[in-house]
Amino acid sequence: MRKIVLSLFFLLSGCQITPDQMYDYSKVTYNDAPQVINEEAPAISVYKMVEPPYPTGALKNGIEGFVKLEFDIDEKGKAINIEIIDSKPSYMFEAVSLRTLMEWDFSRLVVDGVPQKQGHKNIEFKFEIDK
């Protein structure tokens, strides 16, 4: 049998923020998902998630692995600018991971009534076979 483990690591970028660049988080809301806000920055919620298919060749040959992706979330809550950060084995699970992430829907960040792009999020898809 197969098992795919999704490790979600949504990280904020490590950029320095000056006081004039800071958001007033009292004006931050989420559309299409429960409102989730922490003290430093809004958290990200996934409200439509599909499981990536385990590639037939990898399953047949007992190959396990992972793919780490970095991406942005556009104003509509879709993953954009997706980049492969790391994967093992190379080229085995990357295509299904990219296609799967593009199908997900994320909560939309709205500041003062205007949807905002959210940058530098990370996710890791782990592909494991039950033994």
PDB file of C-alpha atoms in Angstrom:
ATOM      1  CA  MET A   1       0.000   0.000   0.000  1.00  0.00           C
ATOM      2  CA  ARG A   2       1.115   3.571  -0.478  1.00  0.00           C
ATOM      3  CA  LYS A   3       1.197   6.531   1.838  1.00  0.00           C
ATOM      4  CA  ILE A   4       1.883  10.155   1.051  1.00  0.00           C
ATOM      5  CA  VAL A   5       2.760  12.407   3.949  1.00  0.00           C
ATOM      6  CA  LEU A   6       2.261  16.125   3.542  1.00  0.00           C
ATOM      7  CA  SER A   7       4.464  18.282   5.693  1.00  0.00           C
ATOM      8  CA  LEU A   8       3.298  21.843   5.557  1.00  0.00           C
ATOM      9  CA  PHE A   9       5.909  24.366   6.498  1.00  0.00           C
ATOM     10  CA  PHE A  10       4.572  27.810   5.776  1.00  0.00           C
ATOM     11  CA  LEU A  11       7.363  30.137   6.683  1.00  0.00           C
ATOM     12  CA  LEU A  12       7.548  33.863   6.537  1.00  0.00           C
ATOM     13  CA  SER A  13      10.433  35.374   4.672  1.00  0.00           C
ATOM     14  CA  GLY A  14      13.362  36.511   6.753  1.00  0.00           C
ATOM     15  CA  CYS A  15      13.319  40.032   5.335  1.00  0.00           C
ATOM     16  CA  GLN A  16      13.824  43.033   7.569  1.00  0.00           C
ATOM     17  CA  ILE A  17      10.710  45.202   7.890  1.00  0.00           C
ATOM     18  CA  THR A  18      10.917  48.866   8.701  1.00  0.00           C
ATOM     19  CA  PRO A  19       8.117  50.507  10.731  1.00  0.00           C
ATOM     20  CA  ASP A  20       6.669  52.218   7.654  1.00  0.00           C
ATOM     21  CA  GLN A  21       6.340  48.824   5.915  1.00  0.00           C
ATOM     22  CA  MET A  22       4.446  47.115   8.748  1.00  0.00           C
ATOM     23  CA  TYR A  23       0.783  46.204   8.333  1.00  0.00           C
ATOM     24  CA  ASP A  24      -1.894  47.221  10.764  1.00  0.00           C
ATOM     25  CA  TYR A  25      -3.114  43.693  11.460  1.00  0.00           C
ATOM     26  CA  SER A  26      -6.357  44.972  12.975  1.00  0.00           C
ATOM     27  CA  LYS A  27      -7.386  45.574   9.342  1.00  0.00           C
ATOM     28  CA  VAL A  28      -6.391  42.100   8.090  1.00  0.00           C
ATOM     29  CA  THR A  29      -9.116  39.591   7.270  1.00  0.00           C
ATOM     30  CA  TYR A  30      -9.353  36.340   5.360  1.00  0.00           C
ATOM     31  CA  ASN A  31     -11.961  35.532   2.751  1.00  0.00           C
ATOM     32  CA  ASP A  32     -13.063  31.968   2.017  1.00  0.00           C
ATOM     33  CA  ALA A  33     -11.540  30.547   5.202  1.00  0.00           C
ATOM     34  CA  PRO A  34     -11.694  31.002   8.956  1.00  0.00           C
ATOM     35  CA  GLN A  35      -9.857  34.081  10.150  1.00  0.00           C
ATOM     36  CA  VAL A  36      -6.505  33.116  11.623  1.00  0.00           C
ATOM     37  CA  ILE A  37      -4.106  35.793  12.788  1.00  0.00           C
ATOM     38  CA  ASN A  38      -1.058  35.518  15.017  1.00  0.00           C
ATOM     39  CA  GLU A  39       0.799  38.360  16.682  1.00  0.00           C
ATOM     40  CA  GLU A  40       3.578  38.724  14.112  1.00  0.00           C
ATOM     41  CA  ALA A  41       1.879  37.929  10.811  1.00  0.00           C
ATOM     42  CA  PRO A  42      -1.211  36.249   9.433  1.00  0.00           C
ATOM     43  CA  ALA A  43      -1.147  32.450   9.302  1.00  0.00           C
ATOM     44  CA  ILE A  44      -1.984  30.634   6.085  1.00  0.00           C
ATOM     45  CA  SER A  45      -4.870  28.187   5.781  1.00  0.00           C
ATOM     46  CA  VAL A  46      -5.459  25.639   3.052  1.00  0.00           C
ATOM     47  CA  TYR A  47      -9.135  25.108   2.412  1.00  0.00           C
ATOM     48  CA  LYS A  48      -8.969  22.936  -0.718  1.00  0.00           C
ATOM     49  CA  MET A  49      -6.305  20.256  -0.617  1.00  0.00           C
ATOM     50  CA  VAL A  50      -5.896  17.240  -2.884  1.00  0.00           C
ATOM     51  CA  GLU A  51      -3.442  14.416  -2.355  1.00  0.00           C
ATOM     52  CA  PRO A  52      -0.721  14.013  -4.982  1.00  0.00           C
ATOM     53  CA  PRO A  53      -0.917  10.711  -6.852  1.00  0.00           C
ATOM     54  CA  TYR A  54       1.958   8.337  -6.154  1.00  0.00           C
ATOM     55  CA  PRO A  55       3.754   7.844  -9.492  1.00  0.00           C
ATOM     56  CA  THR A  56       3.120   4.315 -10.759  1.00  0.00           C
ATOM     57  CA  GLY A  57       6.767   3.633 -11.619  1.00  0.00           C
ATOM     58  CA  ALA A  58       7.953   4.752  -8.190  1.00  0.00           C
ATOM     59  CA  LEU A  59       5.306   2.655  -6.427  1.00  0.00           C
ATOM     60  CA  LYS A  60       6.053  -0.402  -8.565  1.00  0.00           C
ATOM     61  CA  ASN A  61       9.788  -0.114  -7.822  1.00  0.00           C
ATOM     62  CA  GLY A  62       9.408   0.721  -4.122  1.00  0.00           C
ATOM     63  CA  ILE A  63      10.927   4.196  -4.497  1.00  0.00           C
ATOM     64  CA  GLU A  64      10.289   6.750  -1.753  1.00  0.00           C
ATOM     65  CA  GLY A  65      11.251  10.392  -1.682  1.00  0.00           C
ATOM     66  CA  PHE A  66      10.282  14.008  -1.153  1.00  0.00           C
ATOM     67  CA  VAL A  67       9.895  17.338  -2.899  1.00  0.00           C
ATOM     68  CA  LYS A  68      10.361  20.728  -1.218  1.00  0.00           C
ATOM     69  CA  LEU A  69       8.696  23.654  -2.961  1.00  0.00           C
ATOM     70  CA  GLU A  70       8.706  27.410  -2.448  1.00  0.00           C
ATOM     71  CA  PHE A  71       5.823  29.479  -3.778  1.00  0.00           C
ATOM     72  CA  ASP A  72       3.774  32.642  -3.491  1.00  0.00           C
ATOM     73  CA  ILE A  73       0.011  32.895  -3.075  1.00  0.00           C
ATOM     74  CA  ASP A  74      -1.793  35.258  -5.420  1.00  0.00           C
ATOM     75  CA  GLU A  75      -4.719  37.526  -4.614  1.00  0.00           C
ATOM     76  CA  LYS A  76      -7.169  34.723  -5.492  1.00  0.00           C
ATOM     77  CA  GLY A  77      -5.576  32.196  -3.119  1.00  0.00           C
ATOM     78  CA  LYS A  78      -3.739  30.131  -5.752  1.00  0.00           C
ATOM     79  CA  ALA A  79      -0.098  29.026  -5.661  1.00  0.00           C
ATOM     80  CA  ILE A  80       2.082  30.918  -8.158  1.00  0.00           C
ATOM     81  CA  ASN A  81       5.813  31.287  -8.851  1.00  0.00           C
ATOM     82  CA  ILE A  82       6.385  27.708  -7.702  1.00  0.00           C
ATOM     83  CA  GLU A  83      10.034  26.668  -7.487  1.00  0.00           C
ATOM     84  CA  ILE A  84      11.559  23.306  -6.618  1.00  0.00           C
ATOM     85  CA  ILE A  85      13.961  23.813  -3.723  1.00  0.00           C
ATOM     86  CA  ASP A  86      15.030  20.190  -3.239  1.00  0.00           C
ATOM     87  CA  SER A  87      13.902  16.704  -4.226  1.00  0.00           C
ATOM     88  CA  LYS A  88      15.107  13.161  -3.844  1.00  0.00           C
ATOM     89  CA  PRO A  89      15.279  11.293  -6.080  1.00  0.00           C
ATOM     90  CA  SER A  90      15.472  14.026  -8.668  1.00  0.00           C
ATOM     91  CA  TYR A  91      12.708  14.113 -11.281  1.00  0.00           C
ATOM     92  CA  MET A  92      10.691  11.250  -9.734  1.00  0.00           C
ATOM     93  CA  PHE A  93       8.058  13.180  -7.741  1.00  0.00           C
ATOM     94  CA  GLU A  94       8.490  16.760  -8.951  1.00  0.00           C
ATOM     95  CA  ALA A  95       5.813  16.841 -11.677  1.00  0.00           C
ATOM     96  CA  VAL A  96       3.031  15.406  -9.507  1.00  0.00           C
ATOM     97  CA  SER A  97       3.997  17.728  -6.650  1.00  0.00           C
ATOM     98  CA  LEU A  98       3.860  20.817  -8.899  1.00  0.00           C
ATOM     99  CA  ARG A  99       0.500  19.833 -10.417  1.00  0.00           C
ATOM    100  CA  THR A 100      -0.961  19.064  -7.003  1.00  0.00           C
ATOM    101  CA  LEU A 101       0.102  22.359  -5.431  1.00  0.00           C
ATOM    102  CA  MET A 102      -1.453  24.256  -8.357  1.00  0.00           C
ATOM    103  CA  GLU A 103      -4.810  22.611  -7.531  1.00  0.00           C
ATOM    104  CA  TRP A 104      -4.829  23.749  -3.900  1.00  0.00           C
ATOM    105  CA  ASP A 105      -6.755  26.799  -2.725  1.00  0.00           C
ATOM    106  CA  PHE A 106      -5.362  28.913   0.096  1.00  0.00           C
ATOM    107  CA  SER A 107      -7.032  31.528   2.253  1.00  0.00           C
ATOM    108  CA  ARG A 108      -6.864  34.977   0.733  1.00  0.00           C
ATOM    109  CA  LEU A 109      -5.241  37.784   2.673  1.00  0.00           C
ATOM    110  CA  VAL A 110      -7.286  40.990   2.516  1.00  0.00           C
ATOM    111  CA  VAL A 111      -5.967  44.284   3.899  1.00  0.00           C
ATOM    112  CA  ASP A 112      -8.334  47.262   3.955  1.00  0.00           C
ATOM    113  CA  GLY A 113     -10.664  45.404   1.594  1.00  0.00           C
ATOM    114  CA  VAL A 114      -7.936  44.753  -0.985  1.00  0.00           C
ATOM    115  CA  PRO A 115      -6.695  41.169  -1.654  1.00  0.00           C
ATOM    116  CA  GLN A 116      -2.916  40.865  -1.193  1.00  0.00           C
ATOM    117  CA  LYS A 117      -0.259  38.621  -2.651  1.00  0.00           C
ATOM    118  CA  GLN A 118       1.560  36.511  -0.048  1.00  0.00           C
ATOM    119  CA  GLY A 119       5.171  35.539  -0.687  1.00  0.00           C
ATOM    120  CA  HIS A 120       7.787  32.976   0.211  1.00  0.00           C
ATOM    121  CA  LYS A 121       5.782  29.997   1.482  1.00  0.00           C
ATOM    122  CA  ASN A 122       7.279  26.513   1.689  1.00  0.00           C
ATOM    123  CA  ILE A 123       5.839  23.023   1.550  1.00  0.00           C
ATOM    124  CA  GLU A 124       7.307  19.524   1.545  1.00  0.00           C
ATOM    125  CA  PHE A 125       5.570  16.527  -0.022  1.00  0.00           C
ATOM    126  CA  LYS A 126       6.879  13.214   1.331  1.00  0.00           C
ATOM    127  CA  PHE A 127       6.211  10.048  -0.647  1.00  0.00           C
ATOM    128  CA  GLU A 128       6.395   6.894   1.486  1.00  0.00           C
ATOM    129  CA  ILE A 129       5.266   3.321   0.939  1.00  0.00           C
ATOM    130  CA  ASP A 130       3.598   1.463   3.818  1.00  0.00           C
ATOM    131  CA  LYS A 131       5.654  -1.578   4.732  1.00  0.00           C
TER     132      LYS A 131
END
